[in-house]
Amino acid sequence: MADPVITLTTDFGTASPYVAAVKGVILSINPVVRLVDLSHDIPPQDVRHAAFFLASALPYFPSGTLHVVVVDPGVGTDRALLYLETAGQRVLAPDNGCLSEWIAASGQPPLVRHLQEPRFWRQPVSHTFHGRDILAPVAGHLSLGLDPAELGPLVSDWILLERPALTPVLNGIRGEIVFIDHFGNLISNIPAASVGQRPERLIVGSHTYQKITWVRSYAEAKPGTLVALISSSGHLELAVVQGNAALWLKARIGTPLTVCYPG
Amino acid sequence: MADPVITLTTDFGTASPYVAAVKGVILSINPVVRLVDLSHDIPPQDVRHAAFFLASALPYFPSGTLHVVVVDPGVGTDRALLYLETAGQRVLAPDNGCLSEWIAASGQPPLVRHLQEPRFWRQPVSHTFHGRDILAPVAGHLSLGLDPAELGPLVSDWILLERPALTPVLNGIRGEIVFIDHFGNLISNIPAASVGQRPERLIVGSHTYQKITWVRSYAEAKPGTLVALISSSGHLELAVVQGNAALWLKARIGTPLTVCYPG
Amino acid sequence: MADPVITLTTDFGTASPYVAAVKGVILSINPVVRLVDLSHDIPPQDVRHAAFFLASALPYFPSGTLHVVVVDPGVGTDRALLYLETAGQRVLAPDNGCLSEWIAASGQPPLVRHLQEPRFWRQPVSHTFHGRDILAPVAGHLSLGLDPAELGPLVSDWILLERPALTPVLNGIRGEIVFIDHFGNLISNIPAASVGQRPERLIVGSHTYQKITWVRSYAEAKPGTLVALISSSGHLELAVVQGNAALWLKARIGTPLTVCYPG
C-alpha cells in the first residue's frame, strides 16, 4: 500500500520558515508521509484566490487524499477550523470560505467537522500559527489512520463566499473575471455552454471588443493577438497569444465580462 | 525497489492551479510515484530557457528517471508530443526544441516516439492543457511499467533549436550569453577549453573590458568586482561578486561575448 | 522503516537548474530518499536570513532528519564545509554562520566535523558548486547509513555570526528587527518574557509610536491597524493587519526596536 500523501496549499511563500515548520510537524507525527506541495504562492490572505485554486486542483487527486490549506487571515480569532470531506477528498482548512468553490463544484453536500480536540494539537498552541500548531498535527494523525469522528462534532454551517454573479442580459450573459493565471490569461465564470454559439462581441470592464478571434488553443492565432477560448476548466477565457491579457486589458479579479449575441 | 520518481519542469508558476492538477493526475494513476519538482519557474513559454535548464539538470539523475516537461506555447496545435530516451533519461515533452541542448549534450542519438495512443490519455482532452490531459497520464502509466512502444511510433525527426553560434574571430572566439541564473551570473556557450589560455580582453555586447579579473570562484575577488570564471557547467561565465552581472553589464540571453587573445 | 528524508534549503531560486542538479545527485546515490524542499528562496547569499530561517524551521523536524543547506557566498575559497549534529538534527552546510542562530537556540554544544574525505564527493569537484559536488553526494551517502565519523575530523571552532544586540535601556529594552516575513511582518529578537508587562511605547528606527494596539492575533484589530503581538516563534512582532508592516514602517533587518515601560 502506498504511503499516505498530504498536500500543502498556503500563502506563506518559501522565503519564510513557515512552510518548513508545517512539514516538520507533519513528519514528526508520521515519518512515512509523502508531502506534495500544491502552492505556497497563494497571494497573502487572498481567500478568494485560494477558493478558485482549490476548486481547480482538488478534483484531480486520488480519492482519499488529504489536503492541508493554510490561508488564514482570521488566525487566532474564533473562526473555526474544519475537517471537510466531499467528492472523495479530505481537507483541513480554516472556515473562511476558501473551500466555497470546491464545495459548489463537487455538487454534493460535504461532511464537515469542527476541530475541537486539543489532544491532537501541538502544545502550546500559538495565537498566530494554527497551520503549524493545529492543522499540521491533525493531518499527521489522520494520515496514521485516526478516525475523523475523533476530531470534533459534525456541523452543518460553514462560510461560503458570495459567488461571482452570472447574469442574463439583453442578447447575452454577464459574468466576471474570477482568476488570472501566471501567464496573465483571464478566466471567467461564464461556462462553455453559454458560449457555444459564438458571440458577436465582448465587453470587458467598460471596453467593447467587436472583433474577437475565437480559437481552440492559443497558438492558432499570431503572437500578440487577443483571443477568446474555452479554458482548461471549461469556462470562457481571454488570452493574448504569447502575451499577458491581464496587463493588456487592465483587467482584475472581479472585472465584469459580458458576451453579446447578435440581437 | 524504490518507488518510481517522476520529475516536473514547467512554466506554470505555482500561484496557478496547473501544477497541482498535473500532480493529481499522476498520483491518480500511480499512487506510489514520488514527485520531484525541478522547476515551475521557467519563464512563460521560454523554450530556450527550458532547453538550457534541462541540459544542465537531466544528466545528474539516476538512469531510468522519468521527466515531464510542460513548456508548451504550441499546445493545441499539431505540434507533436514526444517520448524521448537518451543517455539513460526518459522525457515526456512537447516537440518544440526544449530538448535540443540536452540531446546535443548527451552525444548520442535519442530514441523518440510520438504520443499517438489516446487510450493512455485523460478524456476529454482539452485544447489548452496537454500537460494535464496527455503528458501526466502517460507519465503515470510509464511509471507503472508500460512499454514505451505502446505510446506511438518511433520517429526520426524532431525540432532542434538553432544553437547559439560559436565563431572563431581574429585572435579569439565569439559566442553568446546563453543563460542568466538567479544570481545574475552570465553563462556563455564558450567552453572552458577555449579559455584555457587566459584571454587579454572580453567584449560583451558592444563594450570591451580590458582588465578582467580571472578567478576560480566568486569569493576570490572583492564584492562588486566583475570576474570571469569557468561555470559549474564548464563554460565561460561572467559574474559580479555578491552582485548581479546581468544588471551591471545590461546583458541578456543572446548578448554576444568575444574573448580575445594577445594578437 | 520510513525511507530517509533529506531536506533542502538554498538561495538558488528554481528558474536556474542548480536545485535540480542537487536533487539528481542525491537520488543517484540513494534512489529511495524522500526529498523535502524547505526553501529555494533564501535571498541570494544572505547568510543572516538563512540563519534565522534554519533556527525557526529545524526544531520541528523528527530526530535524525538530514538537512542540506546551500547558501554559500564563499564557495571555492578555503571556508570549510560542515557536518553538524545538535538537538537531534543533522545538517550539512558551509561554515559561514548560517547555523549560528540554530546552535544558539538548541542550547547545547553541537558535534561538528569538517568534510575532508573526497572519496564521498562527486569528481571532478567544481570551484563554484560545492552544493552539487560535495554536500549532495555526502548527504546521499549519510542517508545510506555512512558513519559521520568517516567524513572528516571533529572540530571545535566554527563561524558564529554576531548576534543581534539586546540591550537594557532606561525603562525598557532595545533589540532589533531580525526577520521580515512574506507578509511584511517584522519579527524582533525581543523575547516574549520582556514584553509580558505591556510597554507604554515603541521606538522603531527613529520613530516613536505612543499608542500601540496590543493583540494576540492579527485579526483582533481592523485591517490597516499597526499591531504588536508575540510571534509564533515567541518574540515581539509588529504587523499591519492585512497589510505590510515592513513597507508601512520602512523597516529593514537590523532596524532598532525599543520597548519602553512607564518611567
Short mmCIF file of N, CA and C in Angstrom, two decimals, chain B residues 123-245:
data_model
loop_
_atom_site.label_atom_id
_atom_site.label_comp_id
_atom_site.label_asym_id
_atom_site.label_seq_id
_atom_site.Cartn_x
_atom_site.Cartn_y
_atom_site.Cartn_z
N GLN B 123 -9.54 11.77 -20.68
CA GLN B 123 -10.59 12.18 -21.62
C GLN B 123 -11.63 13.01 -20.90
N PRO B 124 -12.19 14.08 -21.50
CA PRO B 124 -11.81 14.57 -22.82
C PRO B 124 -10.50 15.35 -22.75
N VAL B 125 -9.76 15.34 -23.85
CA VAL B 125 -8.51 16.09 -23.90
C VAL B 125 -8.83 17.56 -24.22
N SER B 126 -8.41 18.45 -23.34
CA SER B 126 -8.64 19.88 -23.60
C SER B 126 -7.74 20.35 -24.73
N HIS B 127 -8.02 21.55 -25.22
CA HIS B 127 -7.18 22.12 -26.28
C HIS B 127 -6.03 22.94 -25.71
N THR B 128 -6.06 23.19 -24.40
CA THR B 128 -5.09 24.14 -23.84
C THR B 128 -4.24 23.57 -22.72
N PHE B 129 -4.42 22.31 -22.36
CA PHE B 129 -3.68 21.79 -21.21
C PHE B 129 -3.32 20.32 -21.42
N HIS B 130 -2.43 20.11 -22.37
CA HIS B 130 -1.99 18.74 -22.66
C HIS B 130 -1.06 18.21 -21.57
N GLY B 131 -0.47 19.10 -20.78
CA GLY B 131 0.31 18.64 -19.64
C GLY B 131 -0.54 17.78 -18.71
N ARG B 132 -1.71 18.29 -18.42
CA ARG B 132 -2.64 17.56 -17.54
C ARG B 132 -3.29 16.37 -18.23
N ASP B 133 -3.64 16.56 -19.50
CA ASP B 133 -4.51 15.58 -20.17
C ASP B 133 -3.75 14.50 -20.93
N ILE B 134 -2.52 14.76 -21.31
CA ILE B 134 -1.76 13.76 -22.07
C ILE B 134 -0.45 13.40 -21.35
N LEU B 135 0.40 14.39 -21.10
CA LEU B 135 1.72 14.05 -20.54
C LEU B 135 1.62 13.44 -19.15
N ALA B 136 0.78 14.01 -18.29
CA ALA B 136 0.68 13.48 -16.92
C ALA B 136 0.16 12.04 -16.91
N PRO B 137 -0.95 11.74 -17.59
CA PRO B 137 -1.39 10.34 -17.53
C PRO B 137 -0.41 9.38 -18.21
N VAL B 138 0.22 9.80 -19.28
CA VAL B 138 1.21 8.92 -19.93
C VAL B 138 2.37 8.66 -18.95
N ALA B 139 2.79 9.71 -18.23
CA ALA B 139 3.85 9.52 -17.23
C ALA B 139 3.42 8.53 -16.16
N GLY B 140 2.18 8.67 -15.71
CA GLY B 140 1.67 7.73 -14.71
C GLY B 140 1.73 6.29 -15.22
N HIS B 141 1.28 6.08 -16.44
CA HIS B 141 1.29 4.72 -16.99
C HIS B 141 2.71 4.19 -17.17
N LEU B 142 3.61 5.04 -17.67
CA LEU B 142 5.01 4.59 -17.82
C LEU B 142 5.59 4.19 -16.47
N SER B 143 5.26 4.96 -15.44
CA SER B 143 5.81 4.66 -14.12
C SER B 143 5.28 3.33 -13.56
N LEU B 144 4.16 2.88 -14.12
CA LEU B 144 3.60 1.58 -13.73
C LEU B 144 4.21 0.45 -14.54
N GLY B 145 5.07 0.80 -15.52
CA GLY B 145 5.75 -0.24 -16.27
C GLY B 145 5.31 -0.37 -17.71
N LEU B 146 4.45 0.53 -18.17
CA LEU B 146 4.01 0.47 -19.56
C LEU B 146 5.22 0.50 -20.50
N ASP B 147 5.20 -0.36 -21.49
CA ASP B 147 6.26 -0.37 -22.50
C ASP B 147 6.12 0.87 -23.38
N PRO B 148 7.15 1.69 -23.48
CA PRO B 148 7.04 2.92 -24.29
C PRO B 148 6.62 2.64 -25.73
N ALA B 149 6.88 1.44 -26.22
CA ALA B 149 6.49 1.11 -27.59
C ALA B 149 4.98 1.20 -27.78
N GLU B 150 4.23 1.11 -26.67
CA GLU B 150 2.76 1.23 -26.75
C GLU B 150 2.29 2.65 -27.02
N LEU B 151 3.18 3.62 -26.80
CA LEU B 151 2.75 5.02 -26.83
C LEU B 151 2.56 5.57 -28.22
N GLY B 152 3.30 5.01 -29.18
CA GLY B 152 3.22 5.53 -30.55
C GLY B 152 4.49 5.18 -31.29
N PRO B 153 4.52 5.55 -32.57
CA PRO B 153 5.61 5.10 -33.44
C PRO B 153 6.93 5.83 -33.17
N LEU B 154 8.00 5.12 -33.45
CA LEU B 154 9.32 5.75 -33.46
C LEU B 154 9.34 6.78 -34.59
N VAL B 155 10.00 7.90 -34.32
CA VAL B 155 10.14 8.91 -35.36
C VAL B 155 11.61 9.30 -35.45
N SER B 156 11.97 9.92 -36.55
CA SER B 156 13.38 10.26 -36.73
C SER B 156 13.57 11.76 -36.89
N ASP B 157 12.49 12.50 -36.77
CA ASP B 157 12.58 13.96 -36.87
C ASP B 157 12.03 14.60 -35.62
N TRP B 158 12.69 15.61 -35.17
CA TRP B 158 12.16 16.40 -34.06
C TRP B 158 12.76 17.78 -34.18
N ILE B 159 12.16 18.69 -33.46
CA ILE B 159 12.59 20.08 -33.62
C ILE B 159 13.84 20.35 -32.80
N LEU B 160 14.82 20.92 -33.46
CA LEU B 160 16.04 21.35 -32.78
C LEU B 160 16.13 22.86 -32.92
N LEU B 161 16.32 23.54 -31.83
CA LEU B 161 16.53 24.98 -31.90
C LEU B 161 17.88 25.25 -32.55
N GLU B 162 17.95 26.35 -33.24
CA GLU B 162 19.25 26.77 -33.73
C GLU B 162 20.14 26.98 -32.52
N ARG B 163 21.32 26.38 -32.55
CA ARG B 163 22.19 26.51 -31.39
C ARG B 163 22.91 27.85 -31.43
N PRO B 164 23.11 28.44 -30.28
CA PRO B 164 23.84 29.71 -30.26
C PRO B 164 25.18 29.54 -30.96
N ALA B 165 25.56 30.53 -31.75
CA ALA B 165 26.76 30.40 -32.58
C ALA B 165 28.04 30.53 -31.75
N LEU B 166 29.05 29.80 -32.19
CA LEU B 166 30.38 29.85 -31.61
C LEU B 166 31.31 30.05 -32.80
N THR B 167 31.90 31.23 -32.92
CA THR B 167 32.58 31.61 -34.15
C THR B 167 34.02 32.02 -33.90
N PRO B 168 34.97 31.42 -34.61
CA PRO B 168 36.35 31.90 -34.47
C PRO B 168 36.45 33.30 -35.05
N VAL B 169 37.12 34.17 -34.35
CA VAL B 169 37.39 35.51 -34.87
C VAL B 169 38.89 35.75 -34.76
N LEU B 170 39.36 36.85 -35.32
CA LEU B 170 40.78 37.15 -35.27
C LEU B 170 41.27 37.14 -33.81
N ASN B 171 42.22 36.27 -33.53
CA ASN B 171 42.79 36.18 -32.17
C ASN B 171 41.77 35.85 -31.08
N GLY B 172 40.72 35.14 -31.43
CA GLY B 172 39.78 34.83 -30.36
C GLY B 172 38.58 34.02 -30.82
N ILE B 173 37.56 34.03 -30.02
CA ILE B 173 36.35 33.29 -30.34
C ILE B 173 35.15 34.07 -29.85
N ARG B 174 34.08 34.04 -30.66
CA ARG B 174 32.88 34.77 -30.27
C ARG B 174 31.73 33.80 -30.01
N GLY B 175 31.14 33.92 -28.86
CA GLY B 175 29.96 33.13 -28.51
C GLY B 175 28.87 34.08 -28.06
N GLU B 176 28.03 33.60 -27.15
CA GLU B 176 27.00 34.49 -26.62
C GLU B 176 26.55 34.03 -25.24
N ILE B 177 25.84 34.92 -24.59
CA ILE B 177 25.26 34.58 -23.28
C ILE B 177 24.07 33.65 -23.54
N VAL B 178 24.09 32.47 -22.94
CA VAL B 178 23.01 31.51 -23.18
C VAL B 178 22.12 31.30 -21.96
N PHE B 179 22.55 31.81 -20.81
CA PHE B 179 21.72 31.64 -19.61
C PHE B 179 22.12 32.69 -18.59
N ILE B 180 21.12 33.18 -17.89
CA ILE B 180 21.36 34.11 -16.78
C ILE B 180 20.72 33.48 -15.57
N ASP B 181 21.53 33.22 -14.56
CA ASP B 181 20.96 32.49 -13.43
C ASP B 181 20.35 33.45 -12.41
N HIS B 182 19.85 32.87 -11.34
CA HIS B 182 19.14 33.57 -10.27
C HIS B 182 20.00 34.64 -9.61
N PHE B 183 21.33 34.49 -9.68
CA PHE B 183 22.22 35.46 -9.08
C PHE B 183 22.61 36.57 -10.07
N GLY B 184 22.13 36.44 -11.31
CA GLY B 184 22.52 37.39 -12.34
C GLY B 184 23.83 37.03 -13.01
N ASN B 185 24.36 35.86 -12.73
CA ASN B 185 25.57 35.40 -13.39
C ASN B 185 25.27 35.09 -14.86
N LEU B 186 26.21 35.46 -15.73
CA LEU B 186 26.04 35.29 -17.17
C LEU B 186 26.81 34.07 -17.63
N ILE B 187 26.10 33.09 -18.13
CA ILE B 187 26.76 31.87 -18.57
C ILE B 187 26.75 31.85 -20.09
N SER B 188 27.92 31.62 -20.67
CA SER B 188 28.06 31.66 -22.13
C SER B 188 28.14 30.25 -22.69
N ASN B 189 28.20 30.19 -24.01
CA ASN B 189 28.39 28.89 -24.68
C ASN B 189 29.85 28.66 -25.06
N ILE B 190 30.76 29.45 -24.51
CA ILE B 190 32.18 29.28 -24.83
C ILE B 190 32.77 28.26 -23.86
N PRO B 191 33.20 27.12 -24.37
CA PRO B 191 33.65 26.05 -23.48
C PRO B 191 34.97 26.39 -22.78
N ALA B 192 35.15 25.77 -21.63
CA ALA B 192 36.35 26.01 -20.82
C ALA B 192 37.61 25.84 -21.65
N ALA B 193 37.61 24.85 -22.56
CA ALA B 193 38.81 24.58 -23.34
C ALA B 193 39.25 25.80 -24.15
N SER B 194 38.28 26.62 -24.54
CA SER B 194 38.61 27.80 -25.36
C SER B 194 39.16 28.95 -24.54
N VAL B 195 39.11 28.85 -23.24
CA VAL B 195 39.65 29.92 -22.41
C VAL B 195 40.76 29.44 -21.50
N GLY B 196 41.33 28.30 -21.88
CA GLY B 196 42.40 27.74 -21.07
C GLY B 196 43.59 28.69 -20.98
N GLN B 197 43.88 29.31 -22.12
CA GLN B 197 44.92 30.34 -22.15
C GLN B 197 44.20 31.66 -21.91
N ARG B 198 44.52 32.30 -20.83
CA ARG B 198 43.68 33.41 -20.41
C ARG B 198 43.67 34.58 -21.38
N PRO B 199 42.51 34.95 -21.83
CA PRO B 199 42.38 35.99 -22.85
C PRO B 199 42.83 37.35 -22.31
N GLU B 200 43.11 38.22 -23.24
CA GLU B 200 43.58 39.55 -22.93
C GLU B 200 42.39 40.46 -22.58
N ARG B 201 41.33 40.28 -23.34
CA ARG B 201 40.17 41.14 -23.08
C ARG B 201 38.90 40.41 -23.50
N LEU B 202 37.79 40.97 -23.03
CA LEU B 202 36.48 40.42 -23.35
C LEU B 202 35.64 41.53 -23.97
N ILE B 203 34.81 41.16 -24.93
CA ILE B 203 33.85 42.12 -25.47
C ILE B 203 32.45 41.58 -25.16
N VAL B 204 31.71 42.32 -24.37
CA VAL B 204 30.35 41.92 -24.01
C VAL B 204 29.41 42.90 -24.68
N GLY B 205 28.61 42.41 -25.62
CA GLY B 205 27.79 43.33 -26.40
C GLY B 205 28.73 44.25 -27.16
N SER B 206 28.60 45.52 -26.95
CA SER B 206 29.47 46.46 -27.67
C SER B 206 30.55 47.05 -26.78
N HIS B 207 30.67 46.53 -25.57
CA HIS B 207 31.62 47.11 -24.63
C HIS B 207 32.84 46.20 -24.44
N THR B 208 34.02 46.78 -24.50
CA THR B 208 35.24 46.00 -24.33
C THR B 208 35.78 46.15 -22.90
N TYR B 209 36.07 45.03 -22.27
CA TYR B 209 36.65 45.04 -20.93
C TYR B 209 38.11 44.61 -21.05
N GLN B 210 39.02 45.54 -20.72
CA GLN B 210 40.44 45.27 -20.91
C GLN B 210 41.04 44.51 -19.74
N LYS B 211 40.59 44.85 -18.57
CA LYS B 211 41.20 44.22 -17.40
C LYS B 211 40.19 43.33 -16.72
N ILE B 212 40.30 42.08 -17.04
CA ILE B 212 39.38 41.11 -16.46
C ILE B 212 40.05 40.45 -15.27
N THR B 213 39.30 40.32 -14.20
CA THR B 213 39.80 39.57 -13.06
C THR B 213 39.38 38.11 -13.22
N TRP B 214 40.37 37.28 -13.50
CA TRP B 214 40.07 35.86 -13.67
C TRP B 214 40.13 35.16 -12.32
N VAL B 215 39.10 34.42 -12.00
CA VAL B 215 39.06 33.71 -10.72
C VAL B 215 38.60 32.28 -10.95
N ARG B 216 38.81 31.46 -9.93
CA ARG B 216 38.26 30.12 -9.98
C ARG B 216 36.90 30.06 -9.29
N SER B 217 36.72 30.96 -8.30
CA SER B 217 35.44 31.00 -7.59
C SER B 217 35.16 32.45 -7.21
N TYR B 218 33.88 32.73 -7.02
CA TYR B 218 33.43 34.12 -6.84
C TYR B 218 34.19 34.86 -5.74
N ALA B 219 34.40 34.16 -4.62
CA ALA B 219 34.87 34.88 -3.43
C ALA B 219 36.36 35.19 -3.47
N GLU B 220 37.02 34.85 -4.59
CA GLU B 220 38.44 35.20 -4.68
C GLU B 220 38.65 36.69 -4.92
N ALA B 221 37.61 37.37 -5.35
CA ALA B 221 37.73 38.82 -5.57
C ALA B 221 36.80 39.55 -4.61
N LYS B 222 37.01 40.85 -4.50
CA LYS B 222 36.23 41.64 -3.56
C LYS B 222 34.79 41.81 -4.04
N PRO B 223 33.86 41.97 -3.12
CA PRO B 223 32.48 42.27 -3.51
C PRO B 223 32.43 43.44 -4.48
N GLY B 224 31.63 43.29 -5.52
CA GLY B 224 31.50 44.35 -6.50
C GLY B 224 32.42 44.21 -7.70
N THR B 225 33.37 43.27 -7.64
CA THR B 225 34.30 43.07 -8.76
C THR B 225 33.64 42.26 -9.88
N LEU B 226 33.85 42.71 -11.12
CA LEU B 226 33.46 41.89 -12.27
C LEU B 226 34.51 40.82 -12.48
N VAL B 227 34.09 39.58 -12.46
CA VAL B 227 35.05 38.48 -12.61
C VAL B 227 34.64 37.56 -13.76
N ALA B 228 35.64 36.88 -14.32
CA ALA B 228 35.40 35.84 -15.31
C ALA B 228 35.87 34.53 -14.71
N LEU B 229 35.11 33.48 -14.95
CA LEU B 229 35.48 32.18 -14.39
C LEU B 229 34.87 31.07 -15.24
N ILE B 230 35.19 29.85 -14.90
CA ILE B 230 34.57 28.71 -15.57
C ILE B 230 33.37 28.29 -14.74
N SER B 231 32.21 28.21 -15.39
CA SER B 231 30.96 27.90 -14.68
C SER B 231 30.94 26.45 -14.24
N SER B 232 29.98 26.14 -13.37
CA SER B 232 29.85 24.77 -12.89
C SER B 232 29.44 23.82 -14.01
N SER B 233 29.02 24.37 -15.17
CA SER B 233 28.72 23.52 -16.32
C SER B 233 29.87 23.49 -17.32
N GLY B 234 31.00 24.17 -16.97
CA GLY B 234 32.18 24.07 -17.81
C GLY B 234 32.26 25.09 -18.94
N HIS B 235 31.65 26.25 -18.75
CA HIS B 235 31.68 27.29 -19.77
C HIS B 235 32.16 28.61 -19.17
N LEU B 236 32.55 29.53 -20.05
CA LEU B 236 32.94 30.86 -19.59
C LEU B 236 31.74 31.56 -18.96
N GLU B 237 31.95 32.09 -17.76
CA GLU B 237 30.89 32.76 -17.02
C GLU B 237 31.39 34.12 -16.55
N LEU B 238 30.53 35.12 -16.59
CA LEU B 238 30.85 36.43 -16.02
C LEU B 238 29.96 36.66 -14.81
N ALA B 239 30.57 37.17 -13.75
CA ALA B 239 29.82 37.40 -12.52
C ALA B 239 30.31 38.67 -11.86
N VAL B 240 29.45 39.26 -11.04
CA VAL B 240 29.88 40.33 -10.16
C VAL B 240 29.81 39.78 -8.75
N VAL B 241 30.93 39.83 -8.03
CA VAL B 241 30.97 39.21 -6.71
C VAL B 241 29.93 39.85 -5.80
N GLN B 242 29.06 39.03 -5.25
CA GLN B 242 27.95 39.47 -4.41
C GLN B 242 27.10 40.55 -5.08
N GLY B 243 27.10 40.54 -6.41
CA GLY B 243 26.28 41.47 -7.15
C GLY B 243 25.62 40.76 -8.32
N ASN B 244 25.05 41.53 -9.23
CA ASN B 244 24.27 40.98 -10.33
C ASN B 244 24.87 41.41 -11.66
N ALA B 245 25.60 40.50 -12.31
CA ALA B 245 26.30 40.86 -13.55
C ALA B 245 25.34 41.22 -14.67
#
